PDB file of C-alpha atoms in Angstrom:
ATOM      1  CA  UNK A   1      28.633 -28.471-119.079  1.00  0.00           C
ATOM      2  CA  UNK A   2      26.136 -31.217-120.004  1.00  0.00           C
ATOM      3  CA  UNK A   3      26.794 -33.591-122.771  1.00  0.00           C
ATOM      4  CA  UNK A   4      30.142 -31.907-123.553  1.00  0.00           C
ATOM      5  CA  UNK A   5      28.105 -28.921-124.707  1.00  0.00           C
ATOM      6  CA  UNK A   6      28.246 -25.267-123.548  1.00  0.00           C
ATOM      7  CA  UNK A   7      25.527 -23.906-121.344  1.00  0.00           C
ATOM      8  CA  UNK A   8      23.892 -22.164-124.264  1.00  0.00           C
ATOM      9  CA  UNK A   9      24.241 -25.143-126.649  1.00  0.00           C
ATOM     10  CA  UNK A  10      22.377 -27.366-123.994  1.00  0.00           C
ATOM     11  CA  UNK A  11      19.710 -24.782-123.740  1.00  0.00           C
ATOM     12  CA  UNK A  12      19.110 -24.704-127.360  1.00  0.00           C
ATOM     13  CA  UNK A  13      19.313 -28.472-127.696  1.00  0.00           C
ATOM     14  CA  UNK A  14      16.971 -28.974-124.857  1.00  0.00           C
ATOM     15  CA  UNK A  15      14.352 -26.430-126.060  1.00  0.00           C
ATOM     16  CA  UNK A  16      14.408 -28.181-129.475  1.00  0.00           C
ATOM     17  CA  UNK A  17      14.010 -31.696-127.963  1.00  0.00           C
ATOM     18  CA  UNK A  18      11.169 -30.734-125.606  1.00  0.00           C
ATOM     19  CA  UNK A  19       9.487 -28.830-128.395  1.00  0.00           C
ATOM     20  CA  UNK A  20       9.400 -31.850-130.628  1.00  0.00           C
ATOM     21  CA  UNK A  21       8.448 -34.102-127.852  1.00  0.00           C
ATOM     22  CA  UNK A  22       5.538 -31.798-127.035  1.00  0.00           C
ATOM     23  CA  UNK A  23       4.293 -30.858-130.593  1.00  0.00           C
ATOM     24  CA  UNK A  24       5.494 -33.650-132.823  1.00  0.00           C
ATOM     25  CA  UNK A  25       7.282 -31.037-135.164  1.00  0.00           C
ATOM     26  CA  UNK A  26      10.534 -28.996-134.946  1.00  0.00           C
ATOM     27  CA  UNK A  27      10.473 -25.345-133.737  1.00  0.00           C
ATOM     28  CA  UNK A  28      11.196 -22.552-136.266  1.00  0.00           C
ATOM     29  CA  UNK A  29      14.289 -20.570-135.919  1.00  0.00           C
ATOM     30  CA  UNK A  30      12.275 -17.568-134.492  1.00  0.00           C
ATOM     31  CA  UNK A  31      10.829 -19.807-131.745  1.00  0.00           C
ATOM     32  CA  UNK A  32      14.462 -21.125-130.973  1.00  0.00           C
ATOM     33  CA  UNK A  33      15.734 -17.494-130.861  1.00  0.00           C
ATOM     34  CA  UNK A  34      13.105 -16.283-128.479  1.00  0.00           C
ATOM     35  CA  UNK A  35      13.392 -19.246-126.046  1.00  0.00           C
ATOM     36  CA  UNK A  36      17.102 -19.274-125.994  1.00  0.00           C
ATOM     37  CA  UNK A  37      17.478 -15.499-125.680  1.00  0.00           C
ATOM     38  CA  UNK A  38      19.440 -15.070-128.802  1.00  0.00           C
ATOM     39  CA  UNK A  39      19.517 -11.749-130.783  1.00  0.00           C
ATOM     40  CA  UNK A  40      19.231 -13.029-134.344  1.00  0.00           C
ATOM     41  CA  UNK A  41      18.247 -16.061-136.587  1.00  0.00           C
ATOM     42  CA  UNK A  42      21.794 -16.096-137.654  1.00  0.00           C
ATOM     43  CA  UNK A  43      23.033 -16.921-134.099  1.00  0.00           C
ATOM     44  CA  UNK A  44      20.428 -19.724-134.021  1.00  0.00           C
ATOM     45  CA  UNK A  45      21.949 -21.040-137.232  1.00  0.00           C
ATOM     46  CA  UNK A  46      25.276 -20.971-135.809  1.00  0.00           C
ATOM     47  CA  UNK A  47      24.174 -23.082-132.670  1.00  0.00           C
ATOM     48  CA  UNK A  48      22.138 -25.605-134.862  1.00  0.00           C
ATOM     49  CA  UNK A  49      25.116 -25.913-137.127  1.00  0.00           C
ATOM     50  CA  UNK A  50      27.345 -26.600-134.053  1.00  0.00           C
ATOM     51  CA  UNK A  51      24.944 -29.148-132.753  1.00  0.00           C
ATOM     52  CA  UNK A  52      24.676 -30.749-136.065  1.00  0.00           C
ATOM     53  CA  UNK A  53      28.478 -31.032-136.481  1.00  0.00           C
ATOM     54  CA  UNK A  54      28.779 -32.509-133.191  1.00  0.00           C
ATOM     55  CA  UNK A  55      26.126 -35.207-134.066  1.00  0.00           C
ATOM     56  CA  UNK A  56      23.244 -33.995-131.805  1.00  0.00           C
ATOM     57  CA  UNK A  57      20.931 -32.811-134.472  1.00  0.00           C
ATOM     58  CA  UNK A  58      20.313 -33.268-138.212  1.00  0.00           C
ATOM     59  CA  UNK A  59      18.771 -30.811-140.527  1.00  0.00           C
ATOM     60  CA  UNK A  60      17.689 -30.825-144.217  1.00  0.00           C
ATOM     61  CA  UNK A  61      19.258 -27.705-145.796  1.00  0.00           C
ATOM     62  CA  UNK A  62      16.655 -25.395-147.635  1.00  0.00           C
ATOM     63  CA  UNK A  63      13.620 -26.969-145.750  1.00  0.00           C
ATOM     64  CA  UNK A  64      11.798 -25.275-142.884  1.00  0.00           C
ATOM     65  CA  UNK A  65      11.371 -26.961-139.632  1.00  0.00           C
ATOM     66  CA  UNK A  66      13.642 -29.985-140.711  1.00  0.00           C
ATOM     67  CA  UNK A  67      15.386 -30.533-137.276  1.00  0.00           C
ATOM     68  CA  UNK A  68      15.734 -34.070-136.100  1.00  0.00           C
ATOM     69  CA  UNK A  69      17.271 -35.157-132.685  1.00  0.00           C
ATOM     70  CA  UNK A  70      19.833 -37.795-133.264  1.00  0.00           C
ATOM     71  CA  UNK A  71      21.221 -38.120-129.697  1.00  0.00           C
ATOM     72  CA  UNK A  72      18.989 -38.381-126.692  1.00  0.00           C
TER      73      UNK A  72
END
């Protein structure tokens, strides 16, 4: 475990962080789903919500591509 997160949480967080660094905008849930090997957009939502609750991400509900990195 890195950062006190599960392996899958680290994978999702790292993908989001690297995607934003490379493209200057957040990935879509479909892009996260594919990169992390998740089966549904709902599972992406669960991971994003969990990372948000732990203070790693911030999102604006109802807005597409609204993820922001809080912790580095």
